[in-house]
mmCIF file of C-alpha atoms and ligand atoms in Angstrom:
data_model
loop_
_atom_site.group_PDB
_atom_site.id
_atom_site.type_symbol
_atom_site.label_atom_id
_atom_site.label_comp_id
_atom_site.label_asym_id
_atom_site.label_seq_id
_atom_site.Cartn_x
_atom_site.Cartn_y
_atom_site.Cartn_z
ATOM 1 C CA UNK A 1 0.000 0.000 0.000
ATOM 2 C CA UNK A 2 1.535 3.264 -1.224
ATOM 3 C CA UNK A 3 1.652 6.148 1.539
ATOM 4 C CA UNK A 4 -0.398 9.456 0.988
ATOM 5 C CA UNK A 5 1.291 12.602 0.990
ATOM 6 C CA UNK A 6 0.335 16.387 1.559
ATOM 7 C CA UNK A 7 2.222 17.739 -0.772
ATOM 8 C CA UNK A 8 3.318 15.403 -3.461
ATOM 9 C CA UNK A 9 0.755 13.367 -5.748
ATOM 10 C CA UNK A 10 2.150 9.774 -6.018
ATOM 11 C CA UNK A 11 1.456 7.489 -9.149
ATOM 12 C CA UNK A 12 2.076 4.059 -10.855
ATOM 13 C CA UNK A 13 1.862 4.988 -14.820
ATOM 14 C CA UNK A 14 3.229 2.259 -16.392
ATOM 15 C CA UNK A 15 4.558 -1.020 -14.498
ATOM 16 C CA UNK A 16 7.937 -0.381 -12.837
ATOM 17 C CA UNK A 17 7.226 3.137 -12.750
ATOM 18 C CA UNK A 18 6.583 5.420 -10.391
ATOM 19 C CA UNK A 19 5.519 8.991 -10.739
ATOM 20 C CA UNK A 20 5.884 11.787 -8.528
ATOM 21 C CA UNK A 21 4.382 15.228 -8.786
ATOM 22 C CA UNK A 22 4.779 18.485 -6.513
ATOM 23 C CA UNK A 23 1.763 19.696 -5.818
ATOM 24 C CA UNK A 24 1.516 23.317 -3.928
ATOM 25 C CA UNK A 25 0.298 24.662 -6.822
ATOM 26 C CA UNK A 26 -0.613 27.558 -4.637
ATOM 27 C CA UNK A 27 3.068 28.328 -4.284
ATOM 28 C CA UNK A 28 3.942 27.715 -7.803
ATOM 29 C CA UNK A 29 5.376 24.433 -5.399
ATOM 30 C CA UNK A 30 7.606 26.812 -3.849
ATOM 31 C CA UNK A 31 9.763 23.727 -1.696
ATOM 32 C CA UNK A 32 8.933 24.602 2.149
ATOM 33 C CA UNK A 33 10.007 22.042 4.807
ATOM 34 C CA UNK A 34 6.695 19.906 4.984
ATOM 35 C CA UNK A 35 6.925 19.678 0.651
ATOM 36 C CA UNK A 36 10.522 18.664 0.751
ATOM 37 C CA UNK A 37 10.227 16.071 3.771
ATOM 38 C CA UNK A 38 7.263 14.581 1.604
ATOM 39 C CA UNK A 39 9.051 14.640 -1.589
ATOM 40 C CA UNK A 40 11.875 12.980 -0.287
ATOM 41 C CA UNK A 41 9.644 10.098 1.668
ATOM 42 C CA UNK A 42 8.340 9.566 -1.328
ATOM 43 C CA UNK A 43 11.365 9.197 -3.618
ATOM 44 C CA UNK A 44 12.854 7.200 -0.788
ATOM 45 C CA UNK A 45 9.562 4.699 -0.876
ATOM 46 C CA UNK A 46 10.028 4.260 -4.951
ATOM 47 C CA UNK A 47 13.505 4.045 -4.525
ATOM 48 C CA UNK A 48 12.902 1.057 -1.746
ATOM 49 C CA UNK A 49 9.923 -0.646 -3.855
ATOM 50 C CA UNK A 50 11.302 -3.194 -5.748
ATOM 51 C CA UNK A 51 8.529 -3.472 -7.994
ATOM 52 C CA UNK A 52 9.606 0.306 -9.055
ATOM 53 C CA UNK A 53 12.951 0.460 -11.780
ATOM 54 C CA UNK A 54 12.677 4.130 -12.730
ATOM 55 C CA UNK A 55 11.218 7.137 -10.820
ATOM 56 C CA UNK A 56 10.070 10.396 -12.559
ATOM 57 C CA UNK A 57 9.474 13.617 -10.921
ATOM 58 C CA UNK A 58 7.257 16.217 -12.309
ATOM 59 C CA UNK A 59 5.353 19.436 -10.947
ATOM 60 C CA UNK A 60 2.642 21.365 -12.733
ATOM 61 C CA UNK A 61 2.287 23.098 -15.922
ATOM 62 C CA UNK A 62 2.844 26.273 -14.900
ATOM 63 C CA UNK A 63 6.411 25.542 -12.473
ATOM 64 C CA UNK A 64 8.272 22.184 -11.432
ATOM 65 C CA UNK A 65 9.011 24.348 -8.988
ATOM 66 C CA UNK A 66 9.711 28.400 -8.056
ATOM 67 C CA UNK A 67 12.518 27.760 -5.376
ATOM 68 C CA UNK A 68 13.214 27.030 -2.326
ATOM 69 C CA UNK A 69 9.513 28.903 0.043
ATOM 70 C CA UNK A 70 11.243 32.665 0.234
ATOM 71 C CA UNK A 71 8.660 33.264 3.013
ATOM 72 C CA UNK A 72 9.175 30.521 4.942
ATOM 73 C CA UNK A 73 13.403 31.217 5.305
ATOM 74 C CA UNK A 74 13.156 35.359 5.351
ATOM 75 C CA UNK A 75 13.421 35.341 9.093
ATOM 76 C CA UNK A 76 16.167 32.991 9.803
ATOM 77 C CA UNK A 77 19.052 34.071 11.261
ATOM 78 C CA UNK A 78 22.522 32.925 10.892
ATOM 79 C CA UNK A 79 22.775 30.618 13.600
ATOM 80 C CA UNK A 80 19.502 28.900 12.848
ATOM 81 C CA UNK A 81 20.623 27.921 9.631
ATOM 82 C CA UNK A 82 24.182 27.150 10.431
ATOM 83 C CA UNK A 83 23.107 25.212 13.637
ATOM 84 C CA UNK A 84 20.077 23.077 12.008
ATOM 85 C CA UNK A 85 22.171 22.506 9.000
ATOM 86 C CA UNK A 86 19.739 23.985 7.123
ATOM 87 C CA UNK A 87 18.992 22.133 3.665
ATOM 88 C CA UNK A 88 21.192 19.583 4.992
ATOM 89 C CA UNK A 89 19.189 16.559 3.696
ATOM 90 C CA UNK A 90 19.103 17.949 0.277
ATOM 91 C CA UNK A 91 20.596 16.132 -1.459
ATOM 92 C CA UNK A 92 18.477 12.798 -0.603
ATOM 93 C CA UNK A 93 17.526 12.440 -4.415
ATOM 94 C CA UNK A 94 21.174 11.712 -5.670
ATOM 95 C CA UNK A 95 21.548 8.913 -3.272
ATOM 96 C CA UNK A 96 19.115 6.911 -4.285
ATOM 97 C CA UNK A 97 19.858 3.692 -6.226
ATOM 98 C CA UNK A 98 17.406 4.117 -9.283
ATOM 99 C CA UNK A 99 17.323 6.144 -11.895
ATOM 100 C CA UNK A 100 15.376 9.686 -11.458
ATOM 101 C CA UNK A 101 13.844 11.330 -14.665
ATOM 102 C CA UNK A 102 12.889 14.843 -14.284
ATOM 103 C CA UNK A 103 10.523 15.914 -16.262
ATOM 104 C CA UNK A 104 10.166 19.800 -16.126
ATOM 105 C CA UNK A 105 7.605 22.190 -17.343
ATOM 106 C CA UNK A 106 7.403 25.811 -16.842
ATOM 107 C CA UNK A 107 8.966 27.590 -13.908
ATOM 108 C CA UNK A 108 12.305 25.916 -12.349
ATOM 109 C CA UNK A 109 13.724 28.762 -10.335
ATOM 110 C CA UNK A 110 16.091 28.223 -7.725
ATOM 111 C CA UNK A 111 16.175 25.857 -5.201
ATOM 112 C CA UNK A 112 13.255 24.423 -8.191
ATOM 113 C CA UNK A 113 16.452 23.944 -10.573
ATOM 114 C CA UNK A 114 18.894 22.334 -8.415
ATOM 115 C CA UNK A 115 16.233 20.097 -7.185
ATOM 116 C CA UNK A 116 16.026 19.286 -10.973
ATOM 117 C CA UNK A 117 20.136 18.599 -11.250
ATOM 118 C CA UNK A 118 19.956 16.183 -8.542
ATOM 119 C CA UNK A 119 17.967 13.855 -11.900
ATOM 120 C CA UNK A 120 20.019 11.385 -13.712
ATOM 121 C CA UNK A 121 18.080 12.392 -17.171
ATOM 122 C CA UNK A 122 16.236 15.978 -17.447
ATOM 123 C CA UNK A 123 13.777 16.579 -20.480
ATOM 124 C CA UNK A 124 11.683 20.102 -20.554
ATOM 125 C CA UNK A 125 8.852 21.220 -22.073
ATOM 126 C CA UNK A 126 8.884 23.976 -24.777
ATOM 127 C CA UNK A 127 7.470 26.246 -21.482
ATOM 128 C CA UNK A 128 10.323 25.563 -19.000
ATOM 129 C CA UNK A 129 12.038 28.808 -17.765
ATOM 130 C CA UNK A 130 15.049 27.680 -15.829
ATOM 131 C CA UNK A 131 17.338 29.829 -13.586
ATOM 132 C CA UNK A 132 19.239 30.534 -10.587
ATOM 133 C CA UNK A 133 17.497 34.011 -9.814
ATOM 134 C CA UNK A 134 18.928 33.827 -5.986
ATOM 135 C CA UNK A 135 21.176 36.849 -6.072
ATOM 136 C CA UNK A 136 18.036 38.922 -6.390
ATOM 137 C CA UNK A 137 17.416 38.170 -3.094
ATOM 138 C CA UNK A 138 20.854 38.551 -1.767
ATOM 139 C CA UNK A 139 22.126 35.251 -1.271
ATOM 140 C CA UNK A 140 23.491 32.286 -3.793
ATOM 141 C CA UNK A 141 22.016 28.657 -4.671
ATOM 142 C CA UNK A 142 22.393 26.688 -1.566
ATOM 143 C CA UNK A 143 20.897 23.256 -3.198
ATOM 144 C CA UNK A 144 24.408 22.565 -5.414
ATOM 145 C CA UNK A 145 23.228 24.834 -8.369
ATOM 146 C CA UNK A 146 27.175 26.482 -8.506
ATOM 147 C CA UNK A 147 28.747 23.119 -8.437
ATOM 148 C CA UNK A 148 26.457 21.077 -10.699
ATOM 149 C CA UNK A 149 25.862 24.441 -13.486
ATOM 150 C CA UNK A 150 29.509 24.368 -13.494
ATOM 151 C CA UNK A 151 30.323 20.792 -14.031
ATOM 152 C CA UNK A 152 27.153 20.923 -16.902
ATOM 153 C CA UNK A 153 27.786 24.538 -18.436
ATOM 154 C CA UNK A 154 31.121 25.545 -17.503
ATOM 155 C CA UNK A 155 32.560 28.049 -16.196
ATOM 156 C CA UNK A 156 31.233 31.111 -17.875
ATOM 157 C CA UNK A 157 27.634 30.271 -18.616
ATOM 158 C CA UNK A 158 27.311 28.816 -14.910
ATOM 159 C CA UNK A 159 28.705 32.552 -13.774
ATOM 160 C CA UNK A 160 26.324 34.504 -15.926
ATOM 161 C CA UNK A 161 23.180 32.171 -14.351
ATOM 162 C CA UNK A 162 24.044 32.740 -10.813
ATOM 163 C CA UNK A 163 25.086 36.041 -11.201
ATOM 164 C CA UNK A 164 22.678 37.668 -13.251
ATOM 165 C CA UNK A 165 19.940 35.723 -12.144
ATOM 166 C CA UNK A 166 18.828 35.276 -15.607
ATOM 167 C CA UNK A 167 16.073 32.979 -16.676
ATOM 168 C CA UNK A 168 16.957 31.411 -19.336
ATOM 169 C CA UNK A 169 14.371 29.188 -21.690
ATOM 170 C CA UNK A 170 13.816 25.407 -22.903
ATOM 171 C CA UNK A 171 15.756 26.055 -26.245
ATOM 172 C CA UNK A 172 18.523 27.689 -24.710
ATOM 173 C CA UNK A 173 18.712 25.223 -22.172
ATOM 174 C CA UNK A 174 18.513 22.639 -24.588
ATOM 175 C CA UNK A 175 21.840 24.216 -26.478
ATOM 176 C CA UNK A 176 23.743 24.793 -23.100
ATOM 177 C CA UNK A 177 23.337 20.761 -22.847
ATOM 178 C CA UNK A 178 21.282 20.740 -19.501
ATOM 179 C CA UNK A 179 17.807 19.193 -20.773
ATOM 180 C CA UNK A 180 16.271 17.011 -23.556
ATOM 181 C CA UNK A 181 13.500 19.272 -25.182
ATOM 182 C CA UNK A 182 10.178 17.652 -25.547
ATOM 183 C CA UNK A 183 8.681 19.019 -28.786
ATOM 184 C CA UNK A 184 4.911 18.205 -29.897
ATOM 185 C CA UNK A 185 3.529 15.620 -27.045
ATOM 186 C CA UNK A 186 3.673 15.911 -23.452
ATOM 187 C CA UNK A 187 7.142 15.859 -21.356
ATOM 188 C CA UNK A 188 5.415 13.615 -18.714
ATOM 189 C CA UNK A 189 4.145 10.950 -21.558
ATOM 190 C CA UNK A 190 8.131 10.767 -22.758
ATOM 191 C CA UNK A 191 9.655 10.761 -19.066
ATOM 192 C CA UNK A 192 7.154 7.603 -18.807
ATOM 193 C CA UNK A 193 8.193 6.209 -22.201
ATOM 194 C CA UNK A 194 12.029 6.751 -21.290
ATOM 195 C CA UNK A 195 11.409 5.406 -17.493
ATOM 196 C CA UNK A 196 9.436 2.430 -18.870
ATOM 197 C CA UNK A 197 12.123 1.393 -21.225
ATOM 198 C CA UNK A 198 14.709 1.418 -18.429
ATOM 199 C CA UNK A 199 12.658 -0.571 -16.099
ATOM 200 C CA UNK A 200 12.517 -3.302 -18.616
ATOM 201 C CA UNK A 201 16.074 -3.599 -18.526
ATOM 202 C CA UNK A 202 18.378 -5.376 -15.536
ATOM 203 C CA UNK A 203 18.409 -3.450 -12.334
ATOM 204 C CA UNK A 204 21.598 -4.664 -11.879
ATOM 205 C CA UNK A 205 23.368 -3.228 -14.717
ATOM 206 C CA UNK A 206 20.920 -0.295 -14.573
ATOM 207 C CA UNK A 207 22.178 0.355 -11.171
ATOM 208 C CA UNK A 208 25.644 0.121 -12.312
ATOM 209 C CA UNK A 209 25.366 2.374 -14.753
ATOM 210 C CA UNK A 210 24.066 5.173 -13.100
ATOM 211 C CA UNK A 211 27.507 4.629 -10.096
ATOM 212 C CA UNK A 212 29.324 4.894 -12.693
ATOM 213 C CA UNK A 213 28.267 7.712 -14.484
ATOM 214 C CA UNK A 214 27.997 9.953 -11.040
ATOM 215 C CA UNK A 215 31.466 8.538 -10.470
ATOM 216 C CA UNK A 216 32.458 10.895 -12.990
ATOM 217 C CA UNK A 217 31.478 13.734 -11.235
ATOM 218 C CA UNK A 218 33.083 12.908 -8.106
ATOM 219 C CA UNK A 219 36.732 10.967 -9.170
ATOM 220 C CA UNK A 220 39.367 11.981 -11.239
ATOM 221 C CA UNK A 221 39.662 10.417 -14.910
ATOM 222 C CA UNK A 222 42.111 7.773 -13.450
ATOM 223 C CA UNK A 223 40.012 6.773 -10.666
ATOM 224 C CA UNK A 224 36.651 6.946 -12.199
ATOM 225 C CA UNK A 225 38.159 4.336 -15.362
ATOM 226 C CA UNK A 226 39.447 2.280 -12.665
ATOM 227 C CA UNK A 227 35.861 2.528 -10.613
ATOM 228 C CA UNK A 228 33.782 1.505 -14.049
ATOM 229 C CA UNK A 229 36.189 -1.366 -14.812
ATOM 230 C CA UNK A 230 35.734 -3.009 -11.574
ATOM 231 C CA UNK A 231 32.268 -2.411 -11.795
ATOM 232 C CA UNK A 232 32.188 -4.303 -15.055
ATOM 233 C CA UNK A 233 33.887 -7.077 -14.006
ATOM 234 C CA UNK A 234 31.842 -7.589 -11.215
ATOM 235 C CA UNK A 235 28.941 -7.912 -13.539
ATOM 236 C CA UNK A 236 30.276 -11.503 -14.798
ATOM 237 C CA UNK A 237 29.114 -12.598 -11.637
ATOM 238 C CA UNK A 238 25.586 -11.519 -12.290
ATOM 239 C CA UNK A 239 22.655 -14.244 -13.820
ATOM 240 C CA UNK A 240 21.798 -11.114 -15.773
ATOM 241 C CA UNK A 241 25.232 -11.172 -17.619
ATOM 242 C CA UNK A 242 24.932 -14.813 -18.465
ATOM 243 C CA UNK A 243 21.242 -14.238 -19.452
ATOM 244 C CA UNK A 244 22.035 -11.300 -21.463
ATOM 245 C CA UNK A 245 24.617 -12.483 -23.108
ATOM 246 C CA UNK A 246 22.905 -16.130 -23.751
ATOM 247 C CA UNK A 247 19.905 -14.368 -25.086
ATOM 248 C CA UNK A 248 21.964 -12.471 -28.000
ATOM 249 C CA UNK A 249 23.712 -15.777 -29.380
ATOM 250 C CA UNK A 250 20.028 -17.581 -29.279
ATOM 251 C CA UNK A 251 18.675 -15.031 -31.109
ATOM 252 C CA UNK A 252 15.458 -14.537 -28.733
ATOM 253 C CA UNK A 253 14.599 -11.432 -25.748
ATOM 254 C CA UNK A 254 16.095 -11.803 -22.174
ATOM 255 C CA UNK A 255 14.561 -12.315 -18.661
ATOM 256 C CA UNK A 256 16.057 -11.065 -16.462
ATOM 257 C CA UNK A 257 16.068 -12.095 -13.046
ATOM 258 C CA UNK A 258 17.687 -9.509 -11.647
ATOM 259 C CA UNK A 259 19.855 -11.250 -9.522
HETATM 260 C C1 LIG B 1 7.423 31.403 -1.750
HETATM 261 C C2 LIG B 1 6.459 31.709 -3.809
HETATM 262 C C3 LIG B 1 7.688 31.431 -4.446
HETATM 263 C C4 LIG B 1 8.797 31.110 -3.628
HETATM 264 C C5 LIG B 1 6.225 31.859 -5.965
HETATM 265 N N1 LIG B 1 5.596 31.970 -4.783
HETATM 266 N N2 LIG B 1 7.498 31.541 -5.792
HETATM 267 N N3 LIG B 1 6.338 31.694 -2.477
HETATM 268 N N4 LIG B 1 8.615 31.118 -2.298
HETATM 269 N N5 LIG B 1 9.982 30.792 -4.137
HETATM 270 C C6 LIG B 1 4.182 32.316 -4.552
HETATM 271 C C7 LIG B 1 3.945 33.795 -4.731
HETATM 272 O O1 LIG B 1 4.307 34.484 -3.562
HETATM 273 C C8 LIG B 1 2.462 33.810 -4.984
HETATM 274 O O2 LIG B 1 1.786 33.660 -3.759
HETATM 275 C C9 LIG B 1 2.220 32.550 -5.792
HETATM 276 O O3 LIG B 1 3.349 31.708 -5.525
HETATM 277 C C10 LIG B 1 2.165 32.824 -7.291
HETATM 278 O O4 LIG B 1 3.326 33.533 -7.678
HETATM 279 P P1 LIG B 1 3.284 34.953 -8.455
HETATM 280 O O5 LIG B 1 4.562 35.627 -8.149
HETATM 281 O O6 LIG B 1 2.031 35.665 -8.169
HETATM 282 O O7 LIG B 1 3.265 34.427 -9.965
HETATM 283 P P2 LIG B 1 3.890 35.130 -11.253
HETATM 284 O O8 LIG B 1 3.611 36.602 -11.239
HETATM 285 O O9 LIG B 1 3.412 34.315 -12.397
HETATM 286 O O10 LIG B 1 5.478 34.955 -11.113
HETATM 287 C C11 LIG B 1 6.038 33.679 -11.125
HETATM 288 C C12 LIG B 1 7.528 33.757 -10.649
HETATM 289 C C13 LIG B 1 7.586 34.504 -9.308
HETATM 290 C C14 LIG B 1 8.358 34.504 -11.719
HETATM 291 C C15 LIG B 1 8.034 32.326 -10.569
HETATM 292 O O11 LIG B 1 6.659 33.885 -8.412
HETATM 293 C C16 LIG B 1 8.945 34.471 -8.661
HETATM 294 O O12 LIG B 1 9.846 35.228 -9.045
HETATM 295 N N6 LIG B 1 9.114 33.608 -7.640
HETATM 296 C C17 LIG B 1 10.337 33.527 -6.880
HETATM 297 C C18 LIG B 1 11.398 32.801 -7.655
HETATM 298 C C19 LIG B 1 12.710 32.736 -6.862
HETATM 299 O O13 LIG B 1 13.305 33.755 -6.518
HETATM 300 N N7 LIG B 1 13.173 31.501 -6.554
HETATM 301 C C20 LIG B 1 14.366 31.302 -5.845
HETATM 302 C C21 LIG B 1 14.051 31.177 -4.388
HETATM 303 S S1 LIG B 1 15.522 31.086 -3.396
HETATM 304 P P3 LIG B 1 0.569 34.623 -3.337
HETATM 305 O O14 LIG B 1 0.257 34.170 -1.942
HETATM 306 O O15 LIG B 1 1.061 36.012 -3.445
HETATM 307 O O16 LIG B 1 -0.505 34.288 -4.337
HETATM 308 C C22 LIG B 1 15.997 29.502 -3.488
HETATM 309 C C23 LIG B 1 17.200 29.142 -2.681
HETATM 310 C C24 LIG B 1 17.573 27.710 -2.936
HETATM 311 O O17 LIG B 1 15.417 28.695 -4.122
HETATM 312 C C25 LIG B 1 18.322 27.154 -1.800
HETATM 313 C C26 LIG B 1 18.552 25.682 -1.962
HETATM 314 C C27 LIG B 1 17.346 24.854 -1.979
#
């Protein structure tokens, strides 16, 4: 039995999906502390469901989501941030084992972006408007939007988003190489198609995959060859390897186990 949440819609499109969708739409799902703890229960309970192989994340037409609640953190002080950590749990999405598809339409503003870089795979709508529009209100992102615009962008487009505060939209994100436009049919309907295909695959290797990939953002080149090649190996010792691999030279699908 799934759990029910305030804040966040929870869905089974396809098998060995599972869909989640902000829903403040009062807020333009501005991210306050209740929305965030239930967004990350509920990625943590598709991420735990083994019947679930890919997990997509969505908001509403009009934002995926304006930031981090400006009302709600006006007032803290200093020491209440530093001392609670504030944001500390964060980054919850990017340790989760499966896959995470974001699928964004219209506003993804702050805190709303980096939320969005913690996905493996992002595809937009034509009517996404992405930016980091925090130095407006006199601070900086605080949700990893420097580190991850500047591993994505580089250097000087990363600067000119975080210190401009320009919003920026789907095509030019699209050139900048931080989202897969969805042109003519609904972003949500391809995250499912893309989710649905990976769920059909291993979750073993699928797994695997995505480690290895995020090791490149974390390792050197040296280190992150050396991390993938292990990985690689290990997967001889897999019944998905041997089905795999069985299934090609017979000509016919696999099944995989994964085990
Ligand atoms: C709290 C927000 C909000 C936010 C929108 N709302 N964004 N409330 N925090 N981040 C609320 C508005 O106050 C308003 O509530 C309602 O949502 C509708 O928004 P409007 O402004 O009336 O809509 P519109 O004129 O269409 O403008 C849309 C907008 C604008 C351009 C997205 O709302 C905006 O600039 N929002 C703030 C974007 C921002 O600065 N984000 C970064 C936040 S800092 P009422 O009650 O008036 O109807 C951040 C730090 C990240 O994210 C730290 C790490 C996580």
């Amino acid at each position: 039995v799934q759990r029910e949440y305030a804040n966040v819609l929870v869905s089974r499109p396809s098998p060995g999906v599972a869909l989640i969708t902000l829903n403040r739409p009062k807020a333009l799902n501005a991210l306050n502390a209740a929305h965030f703890q239930d967004i990350s229960d509920a990625m943590k309970e598709a991420d735990e469901d083994a019947s679930v192989g890919a997990i997509i994340l969505t908001g509403s037409e009009r934002a995926f989501a304006a930031g981090a609640d400006i009302k709600e953190m006006k007032d803290k002080s200093f020491a209440e941030a530093y001392t609670a950590n504030f944001l500390a749990d964060w980054e919850v999405i990017t340790k989760l084992k499966k896959p995470v598809i974001a699928a964004v339409s219209g506003y993804a503003l702050g805190g709303g972006l980096e939320l969005a870089l913690q996905a493996d795979i992002l595809l937009a709508a034509p009517s996404a408007q992405l930016g980091q529009p925090e130095v407006n209100l006199g601070v900086i992102p605080g949700g990893g939007g420097t580190q991850r615009l500047a591993h994505l962008i580089g250097k000087s487009r990363a600067m000119e988003l975080v210190l401009t505060g320009r919003i920026i939209g789907a095509d030019e994100a699209e050139r900048w190489g931080i989202v897969r436009v969805v042109r003519g049919g609904s972003v949500v309907d391809e995250a499912v198609k893309v989710a649905s295909d990976i769920a059909s695959k291993g979750r073993i290797a699928v797994n695997a995959g995505k480690e290895a990939v995020n090791a490149a953002f974390e390792m050197s080149l040296a280190e992150g060859l050396r991390f993938e090649k292990r990985l690689f190996h290990a997967l001889f010792s897999t019944k998905d390897q041997k089905e795999g691999m069985a299934a090609f030279a017979e000509k016919r699908r696999a099944e995989w186990t994964h085990s």
